[in-house]
mmCIF file of C-alpha atoms in Angstrom:
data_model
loop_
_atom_site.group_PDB
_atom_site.id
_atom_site.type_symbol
_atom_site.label_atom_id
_atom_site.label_comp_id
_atom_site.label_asym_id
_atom_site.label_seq_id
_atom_site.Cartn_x
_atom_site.Cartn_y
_atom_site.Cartn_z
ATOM 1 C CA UNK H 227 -19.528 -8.117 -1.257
ATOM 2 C CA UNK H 228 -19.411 -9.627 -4.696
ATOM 3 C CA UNK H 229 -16.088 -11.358 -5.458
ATOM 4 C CA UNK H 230 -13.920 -10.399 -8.503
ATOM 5 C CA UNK H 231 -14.777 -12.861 -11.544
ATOM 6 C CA UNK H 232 -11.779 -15.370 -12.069
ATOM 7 C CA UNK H 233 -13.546 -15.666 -15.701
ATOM 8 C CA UNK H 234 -11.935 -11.899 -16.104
ATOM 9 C CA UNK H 235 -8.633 -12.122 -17.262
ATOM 10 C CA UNK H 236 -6.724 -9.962 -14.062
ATOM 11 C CA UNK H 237 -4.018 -9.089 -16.667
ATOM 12 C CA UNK H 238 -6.555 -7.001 -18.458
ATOM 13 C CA UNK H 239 -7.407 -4.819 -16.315
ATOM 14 C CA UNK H 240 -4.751 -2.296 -17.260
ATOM 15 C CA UNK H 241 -6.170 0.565 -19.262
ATOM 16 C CA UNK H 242 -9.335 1.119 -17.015
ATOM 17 C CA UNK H 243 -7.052 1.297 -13.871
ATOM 18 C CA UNK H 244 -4.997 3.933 -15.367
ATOM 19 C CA UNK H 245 -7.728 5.668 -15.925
ATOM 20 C CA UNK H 246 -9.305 5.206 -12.613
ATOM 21 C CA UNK H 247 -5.951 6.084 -11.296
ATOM 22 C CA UNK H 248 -6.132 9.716 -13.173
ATOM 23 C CA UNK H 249 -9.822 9.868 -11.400
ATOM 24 C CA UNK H 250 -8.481 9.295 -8.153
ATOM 25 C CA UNK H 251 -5.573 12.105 -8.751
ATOM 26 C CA UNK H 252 -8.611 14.408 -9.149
ATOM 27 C CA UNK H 253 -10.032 13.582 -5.772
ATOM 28 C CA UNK H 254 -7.016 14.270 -4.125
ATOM 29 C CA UNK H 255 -6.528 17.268 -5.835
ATOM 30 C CA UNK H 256 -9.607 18.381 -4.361
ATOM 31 C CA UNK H 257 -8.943 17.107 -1.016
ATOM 32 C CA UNK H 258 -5.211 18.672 -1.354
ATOM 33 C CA UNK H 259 -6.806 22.119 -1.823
ATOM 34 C CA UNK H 260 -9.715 22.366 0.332
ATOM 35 C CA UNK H 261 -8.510 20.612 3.369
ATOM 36 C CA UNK H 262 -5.828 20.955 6.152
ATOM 37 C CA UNK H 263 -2.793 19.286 5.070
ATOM 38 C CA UNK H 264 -0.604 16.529 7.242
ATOM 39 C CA UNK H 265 2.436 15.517 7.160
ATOM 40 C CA UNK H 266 2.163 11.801 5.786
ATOM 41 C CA UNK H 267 -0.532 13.048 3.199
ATOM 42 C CA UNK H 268 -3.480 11.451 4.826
ATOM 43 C CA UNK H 269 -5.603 14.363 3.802
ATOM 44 C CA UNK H 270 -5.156 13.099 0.362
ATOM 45 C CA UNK H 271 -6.504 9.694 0.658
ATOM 46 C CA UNK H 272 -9.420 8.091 -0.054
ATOM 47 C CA UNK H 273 -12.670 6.458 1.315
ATOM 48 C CA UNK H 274 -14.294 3.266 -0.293
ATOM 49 C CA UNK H 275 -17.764 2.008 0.554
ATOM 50 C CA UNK H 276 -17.936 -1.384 1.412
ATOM 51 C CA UNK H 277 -18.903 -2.818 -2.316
ATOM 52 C CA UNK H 278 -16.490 -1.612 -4.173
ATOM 53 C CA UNK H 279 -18.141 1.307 -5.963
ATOM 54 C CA UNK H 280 -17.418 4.221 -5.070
ATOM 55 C CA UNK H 281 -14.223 6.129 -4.095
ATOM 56 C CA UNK H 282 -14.723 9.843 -1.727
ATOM 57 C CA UNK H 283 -12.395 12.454 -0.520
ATOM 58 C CA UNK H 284 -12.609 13.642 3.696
ATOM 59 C CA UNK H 285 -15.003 15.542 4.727
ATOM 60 C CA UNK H 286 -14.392 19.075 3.824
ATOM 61 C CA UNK H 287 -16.036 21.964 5.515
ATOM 62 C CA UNK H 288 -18.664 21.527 8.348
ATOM 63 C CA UNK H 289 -21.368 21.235 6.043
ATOM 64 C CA UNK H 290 -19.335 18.004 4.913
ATOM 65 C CA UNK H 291 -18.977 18.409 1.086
ATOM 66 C CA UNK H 292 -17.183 15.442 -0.257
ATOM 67 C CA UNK H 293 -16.218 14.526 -4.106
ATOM 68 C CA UNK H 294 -16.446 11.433 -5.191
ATOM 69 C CA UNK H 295 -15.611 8.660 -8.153
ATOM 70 C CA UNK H 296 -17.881 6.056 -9.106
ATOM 71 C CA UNK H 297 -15.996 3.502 -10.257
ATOM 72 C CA UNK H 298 -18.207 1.928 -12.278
ATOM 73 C CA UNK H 299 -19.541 4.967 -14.059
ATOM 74 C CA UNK H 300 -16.125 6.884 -14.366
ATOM 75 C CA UNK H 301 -18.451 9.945 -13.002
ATOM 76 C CA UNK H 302 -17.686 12.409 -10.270
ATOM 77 C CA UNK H 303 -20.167 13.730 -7.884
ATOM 78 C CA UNK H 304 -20.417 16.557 -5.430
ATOM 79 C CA UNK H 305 -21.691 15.681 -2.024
ATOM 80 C CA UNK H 306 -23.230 17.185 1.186
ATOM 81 C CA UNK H 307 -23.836 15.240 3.916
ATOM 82 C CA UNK H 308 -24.051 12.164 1.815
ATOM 83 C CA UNK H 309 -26.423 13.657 -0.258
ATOM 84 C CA UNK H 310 -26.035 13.524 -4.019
ATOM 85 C CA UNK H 311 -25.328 16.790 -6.048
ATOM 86 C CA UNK H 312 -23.713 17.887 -9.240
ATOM 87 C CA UNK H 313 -22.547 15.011 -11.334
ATOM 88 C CA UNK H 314 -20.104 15.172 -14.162
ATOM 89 C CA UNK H 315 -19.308 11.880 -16.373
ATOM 90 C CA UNK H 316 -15.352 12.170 -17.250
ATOM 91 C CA UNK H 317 -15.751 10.050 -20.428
ATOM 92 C CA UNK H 318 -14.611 13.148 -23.508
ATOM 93 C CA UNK H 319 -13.168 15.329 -21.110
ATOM 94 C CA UNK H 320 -9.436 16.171 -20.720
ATOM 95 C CA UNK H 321 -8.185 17.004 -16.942
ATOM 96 C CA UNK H 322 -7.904 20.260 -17.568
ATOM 97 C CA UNK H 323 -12.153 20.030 -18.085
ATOM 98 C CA UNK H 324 -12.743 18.087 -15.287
ATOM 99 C CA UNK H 325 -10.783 20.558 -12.922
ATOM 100 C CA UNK H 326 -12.727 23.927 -14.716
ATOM 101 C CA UNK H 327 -15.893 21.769 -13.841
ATOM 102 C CA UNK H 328 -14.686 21.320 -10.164
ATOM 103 C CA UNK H 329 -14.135 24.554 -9.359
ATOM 104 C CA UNK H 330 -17.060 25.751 -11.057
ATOM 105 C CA UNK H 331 -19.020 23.443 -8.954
ATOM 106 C CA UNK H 332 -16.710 23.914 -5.433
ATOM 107 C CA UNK H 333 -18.134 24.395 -2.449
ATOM 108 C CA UNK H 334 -19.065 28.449 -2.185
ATOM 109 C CA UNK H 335 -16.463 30.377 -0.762
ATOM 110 C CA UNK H 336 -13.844 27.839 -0.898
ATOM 111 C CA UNK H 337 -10.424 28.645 -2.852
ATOM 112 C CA UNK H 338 -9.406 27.222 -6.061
ATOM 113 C CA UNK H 339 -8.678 23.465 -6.772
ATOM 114 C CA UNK H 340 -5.740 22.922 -8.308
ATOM 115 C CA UNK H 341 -3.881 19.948 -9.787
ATOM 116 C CA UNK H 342 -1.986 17.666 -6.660
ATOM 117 C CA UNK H 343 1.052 16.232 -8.655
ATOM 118 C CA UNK H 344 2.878 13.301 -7.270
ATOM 119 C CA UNK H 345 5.955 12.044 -8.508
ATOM 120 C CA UNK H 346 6.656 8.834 -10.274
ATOM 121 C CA UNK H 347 2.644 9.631 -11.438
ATOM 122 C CA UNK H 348 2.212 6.607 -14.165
ATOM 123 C CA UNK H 349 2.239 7.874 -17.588
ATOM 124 C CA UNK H 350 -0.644 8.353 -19.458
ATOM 125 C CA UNK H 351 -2.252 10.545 -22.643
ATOM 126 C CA UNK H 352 -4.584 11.533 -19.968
ATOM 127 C CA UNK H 353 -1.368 13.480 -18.683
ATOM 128 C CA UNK H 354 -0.923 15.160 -22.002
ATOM 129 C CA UNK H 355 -4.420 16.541 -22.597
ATOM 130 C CA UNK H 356 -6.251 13.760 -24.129
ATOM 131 C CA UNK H 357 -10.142 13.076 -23.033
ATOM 132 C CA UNK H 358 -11.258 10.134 -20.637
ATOM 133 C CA UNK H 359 -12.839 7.201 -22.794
ATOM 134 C CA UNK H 360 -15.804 5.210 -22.404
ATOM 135 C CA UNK H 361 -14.033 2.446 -21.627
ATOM 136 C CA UNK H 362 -15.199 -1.197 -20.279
ATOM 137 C CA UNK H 363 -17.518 -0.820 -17.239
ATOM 138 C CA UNK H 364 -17.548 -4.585 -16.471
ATOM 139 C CA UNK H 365 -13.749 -4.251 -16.093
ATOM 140 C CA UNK H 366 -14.165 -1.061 -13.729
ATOM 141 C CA UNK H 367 -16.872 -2.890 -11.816
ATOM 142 C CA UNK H 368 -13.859 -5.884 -11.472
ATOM 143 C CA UNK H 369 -11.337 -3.291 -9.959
ATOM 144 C CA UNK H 370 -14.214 -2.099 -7.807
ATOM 145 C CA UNK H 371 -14.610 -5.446 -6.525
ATOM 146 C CA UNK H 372 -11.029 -6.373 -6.074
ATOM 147 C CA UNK H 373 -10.517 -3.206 -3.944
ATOM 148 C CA UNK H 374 -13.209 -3.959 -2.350
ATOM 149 C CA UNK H 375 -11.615 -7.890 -0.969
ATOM 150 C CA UNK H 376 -8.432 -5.944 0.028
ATOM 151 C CA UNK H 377 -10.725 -3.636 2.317
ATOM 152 C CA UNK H 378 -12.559 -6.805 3.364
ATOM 153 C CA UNK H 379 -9.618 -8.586 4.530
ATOM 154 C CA UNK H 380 -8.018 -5.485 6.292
ATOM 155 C CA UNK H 381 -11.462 -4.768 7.808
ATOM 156 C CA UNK H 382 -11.225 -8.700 9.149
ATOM 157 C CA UNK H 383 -7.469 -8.266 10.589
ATOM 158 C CA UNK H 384 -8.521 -4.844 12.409
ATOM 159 C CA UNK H 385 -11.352 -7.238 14.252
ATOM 160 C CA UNK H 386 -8.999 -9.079 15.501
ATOM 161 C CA UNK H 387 -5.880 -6.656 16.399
ATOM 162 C CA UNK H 388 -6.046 -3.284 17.071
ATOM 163 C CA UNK H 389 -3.055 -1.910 15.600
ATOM 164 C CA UNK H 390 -4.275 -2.262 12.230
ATOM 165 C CA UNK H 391 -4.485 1.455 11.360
ATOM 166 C CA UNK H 392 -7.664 2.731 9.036
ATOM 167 C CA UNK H 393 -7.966 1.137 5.880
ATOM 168 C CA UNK H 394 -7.918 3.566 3.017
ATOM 169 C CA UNK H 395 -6.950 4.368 -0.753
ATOM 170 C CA UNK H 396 -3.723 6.332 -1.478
ATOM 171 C CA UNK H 397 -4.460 7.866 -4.725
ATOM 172 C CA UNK H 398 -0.284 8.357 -5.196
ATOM 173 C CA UNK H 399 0.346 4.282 -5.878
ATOM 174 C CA UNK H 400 -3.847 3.695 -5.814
ATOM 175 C CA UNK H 401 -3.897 1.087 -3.836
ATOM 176 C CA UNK H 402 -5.824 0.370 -0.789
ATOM 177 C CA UNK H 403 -3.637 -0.040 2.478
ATOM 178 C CA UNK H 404 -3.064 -0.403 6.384
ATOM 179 C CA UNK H 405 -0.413 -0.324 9.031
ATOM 180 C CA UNK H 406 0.116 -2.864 11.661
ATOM 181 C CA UNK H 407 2.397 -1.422 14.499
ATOM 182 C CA UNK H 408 4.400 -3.765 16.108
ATOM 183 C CA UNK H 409 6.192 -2.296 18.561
ATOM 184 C CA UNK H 410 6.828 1.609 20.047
ATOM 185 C CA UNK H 411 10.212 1.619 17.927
ATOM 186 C CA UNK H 412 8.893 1.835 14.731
ATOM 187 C CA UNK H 413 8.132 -1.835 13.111
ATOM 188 C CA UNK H 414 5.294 -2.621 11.204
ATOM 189 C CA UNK H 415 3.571 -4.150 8.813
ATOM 190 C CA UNK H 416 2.213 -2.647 5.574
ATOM 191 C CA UNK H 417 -0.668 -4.714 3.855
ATOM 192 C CA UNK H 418 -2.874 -3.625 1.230
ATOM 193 C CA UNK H 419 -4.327 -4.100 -2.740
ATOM 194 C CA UNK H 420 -2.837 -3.272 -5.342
ATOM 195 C CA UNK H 421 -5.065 -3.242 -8.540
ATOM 196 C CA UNK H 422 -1.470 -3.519 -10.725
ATOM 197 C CA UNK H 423 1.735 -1.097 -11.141
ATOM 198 C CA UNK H 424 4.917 -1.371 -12.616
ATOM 199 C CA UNK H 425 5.756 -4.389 -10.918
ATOM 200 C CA UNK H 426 2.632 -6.841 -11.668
ATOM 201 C CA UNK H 427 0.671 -6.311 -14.363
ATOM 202 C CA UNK H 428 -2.562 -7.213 -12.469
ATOM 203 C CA UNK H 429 -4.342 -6.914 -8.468
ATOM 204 C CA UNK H 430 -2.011 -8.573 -5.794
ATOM 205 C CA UNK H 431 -1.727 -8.377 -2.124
ATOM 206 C CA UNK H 432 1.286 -7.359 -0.242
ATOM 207 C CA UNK H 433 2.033 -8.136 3.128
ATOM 208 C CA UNK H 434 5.362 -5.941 3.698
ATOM 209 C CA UNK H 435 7.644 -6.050 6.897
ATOM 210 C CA UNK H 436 9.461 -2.713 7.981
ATOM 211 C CA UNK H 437 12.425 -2.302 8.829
ATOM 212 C CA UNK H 438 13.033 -5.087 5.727
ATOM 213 C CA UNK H 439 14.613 -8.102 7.205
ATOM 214 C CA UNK H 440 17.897 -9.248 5.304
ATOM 215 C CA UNK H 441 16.800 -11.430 2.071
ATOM 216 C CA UNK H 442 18.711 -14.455 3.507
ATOM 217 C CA UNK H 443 16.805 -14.426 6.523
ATOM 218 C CA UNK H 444 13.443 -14.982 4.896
ATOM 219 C CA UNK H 445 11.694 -18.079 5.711
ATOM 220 C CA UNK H 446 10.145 -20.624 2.700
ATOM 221 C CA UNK H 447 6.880 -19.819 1.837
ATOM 222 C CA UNK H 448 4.459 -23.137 1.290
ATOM 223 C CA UNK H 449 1.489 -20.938 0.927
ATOM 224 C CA UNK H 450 0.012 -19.422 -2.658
ATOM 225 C CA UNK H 451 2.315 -16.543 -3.412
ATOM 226 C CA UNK H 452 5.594 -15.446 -2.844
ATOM 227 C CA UNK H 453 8.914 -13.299 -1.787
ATOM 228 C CA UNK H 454 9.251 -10.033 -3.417
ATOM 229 C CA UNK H 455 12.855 -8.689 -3.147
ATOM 230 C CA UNK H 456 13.236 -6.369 -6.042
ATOM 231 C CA UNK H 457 12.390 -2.792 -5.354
ATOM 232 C CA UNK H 458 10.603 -3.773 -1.915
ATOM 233 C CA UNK H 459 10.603 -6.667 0.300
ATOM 234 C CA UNK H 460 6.899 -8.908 0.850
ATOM 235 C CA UNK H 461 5.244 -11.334 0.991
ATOM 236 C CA UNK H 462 3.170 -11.286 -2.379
ATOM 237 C CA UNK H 463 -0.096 -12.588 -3.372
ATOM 238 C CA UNK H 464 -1.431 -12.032 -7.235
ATOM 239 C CA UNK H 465 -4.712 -12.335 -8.325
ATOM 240 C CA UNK H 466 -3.295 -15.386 -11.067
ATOM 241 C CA UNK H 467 -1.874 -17.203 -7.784
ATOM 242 C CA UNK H 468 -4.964 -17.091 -5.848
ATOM 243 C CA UNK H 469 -7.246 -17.925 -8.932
ATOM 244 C CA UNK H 470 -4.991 -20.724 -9.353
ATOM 245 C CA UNK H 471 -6.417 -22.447 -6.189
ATOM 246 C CA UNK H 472 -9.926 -24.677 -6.344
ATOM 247 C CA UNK H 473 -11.279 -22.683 -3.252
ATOM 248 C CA UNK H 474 -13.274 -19.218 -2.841
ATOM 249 C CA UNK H 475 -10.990 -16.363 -3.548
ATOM 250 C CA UNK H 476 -11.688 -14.749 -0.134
ATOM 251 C CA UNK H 477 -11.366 -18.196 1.745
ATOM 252 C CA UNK H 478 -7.725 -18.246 -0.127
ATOM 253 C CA UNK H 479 -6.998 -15.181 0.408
ATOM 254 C CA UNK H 480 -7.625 -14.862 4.154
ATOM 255 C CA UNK H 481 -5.490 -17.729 4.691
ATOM 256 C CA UNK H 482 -2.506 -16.319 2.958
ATOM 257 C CA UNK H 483 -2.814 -13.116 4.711
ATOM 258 C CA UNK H 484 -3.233 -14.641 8.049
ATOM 259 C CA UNK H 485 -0.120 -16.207 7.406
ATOM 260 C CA UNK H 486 1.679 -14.036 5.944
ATOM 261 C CA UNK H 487 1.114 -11.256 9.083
ATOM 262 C CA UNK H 488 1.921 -13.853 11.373
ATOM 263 C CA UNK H 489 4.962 -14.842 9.703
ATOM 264 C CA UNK H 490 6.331 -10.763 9.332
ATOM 265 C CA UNK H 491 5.371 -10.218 12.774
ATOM 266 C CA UNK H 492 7.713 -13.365 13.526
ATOM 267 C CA UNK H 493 10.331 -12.190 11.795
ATOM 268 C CA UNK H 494 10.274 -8.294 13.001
ATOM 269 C CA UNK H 495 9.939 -9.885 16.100
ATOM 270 C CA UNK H 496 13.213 -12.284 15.712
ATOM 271 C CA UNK H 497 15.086 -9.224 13.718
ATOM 272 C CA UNK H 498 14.376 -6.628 16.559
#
């Protein structure tokens, strides 16, 4: 796994995730279509491979067709089986073009792909008919790679406790998440990456407890990062916080995770 580049501002990231994010609302309009639904909209989200590059819908079908999104290329691709088949590059196509070239391209027999919306969907030109630019690759291949820690870090928790649910993207917020149960009634812990959003212009790690404990009852936090209160309760870490420290961003990073579970758990724990 190849580590984001500190030497990349994270606060520019910004126009290539939104359009990533747009990408990613095609895959689960695919996925949406074509395969059973469930209740929490798991159908919906969204494998990543291990380095960061590529993003794939389920399965769908037993001859396991699969679409997915290079991240790096801002190209979609048909699968079967894993193998490679059509490929369309986004970059000077609207939506609308990229869905008449999915179901052109849909697995035989299957019924028509069309558009998943979500609410609270970030606004974009993208969502009024303009085409996909070129873009900045180097900055994709960044967002590839910070998804890519997040995974890397839930992938390191779920060795160690096996509540940690699967680790996957939700193309909704696009962010790349996992559930620690706690207990039978209902408490957990929500940890994942997000690669920016309304609230932080840039990639940050949450570490969220639920039911959220009063604010008041929050502990001090002596670790990089800090309490989120507005809109959500967590335990926060931002890509400026951790690229603040003189160590390796994933040596940083695991220790403010490890932390930060412990110290939810703690308080779910003390709050139950």
């Amino acid at each position: 796994m190849s580590l984001p580049d500190a030497a990349v501002s994270p606060r520019t990231l910004k126009p290539e995730r939104l359009q990533l994010h747009y990408g990613a609302r095609l895959l689960a309009s695919v996925a949406h279509s074509l395969l059973k639904h469930e209740d929490d909209d798991s159908h919906t989200n969204l494998g990543l491979d291990a380095s960061g590059i590529r993003l794939a819908t389920h399965s769908i079908g037993t001859d396991e067709h699969a679409i997915v999104l290079n991240i790096a290329s801002l190209a979609l691709r048909w699968t079967v089986a894993g193998v490679p088949r059509a490929t369309k590059l986004l970059a000077g196509s609207t939506m609308e073009q990229a869905y008449g070239w999915l179901n052109e391209t849909r697995p035989p027999g299957s019924q028509e792909i069309e558009e998943r919306t979500f609410p609270d969907f970030p606004e974009h030109p993208l969502g009024d008919g303009a085409r996909f630019g070129v873009g900045d690759e180097a900055r994709r291949v960044q967002l590839g790679r910070y998804f890519a820690l997040g995974q890397a870090m839930m992938d390191r928790l779920a060795e160690r406790d096996a509540g940690v649910s699967s680790r996957r993207v939700w193309p909704h917020h696009f962010d790349i998440g996992a559930l620690i149960a706690i207990s039978s009634g209902g408490t957990s812990i929500g940890i994942g990456l997000s690669p920016g959003d309304d609230y932080y212009d840039e990639p940050y790690f949450y570490m969220s407890p639920y039911p959220a404990p009063p604010v008041d009852s929050l502990p001090v936090w002596d670790e990089p990062g800090h309490w989120h209160t507005e809109g959500f309760t967590s335990l926060v870490l931002t890509a400026t916080e951790w690229q603040s420290i003189a160590e390796a961003a994933d040596v940083v990073v695991w220790r403010v995770v490890e932390k930060a579970v412990a110290t939810n758990r703690k308080l779910l724990t003390h709050n139950a």
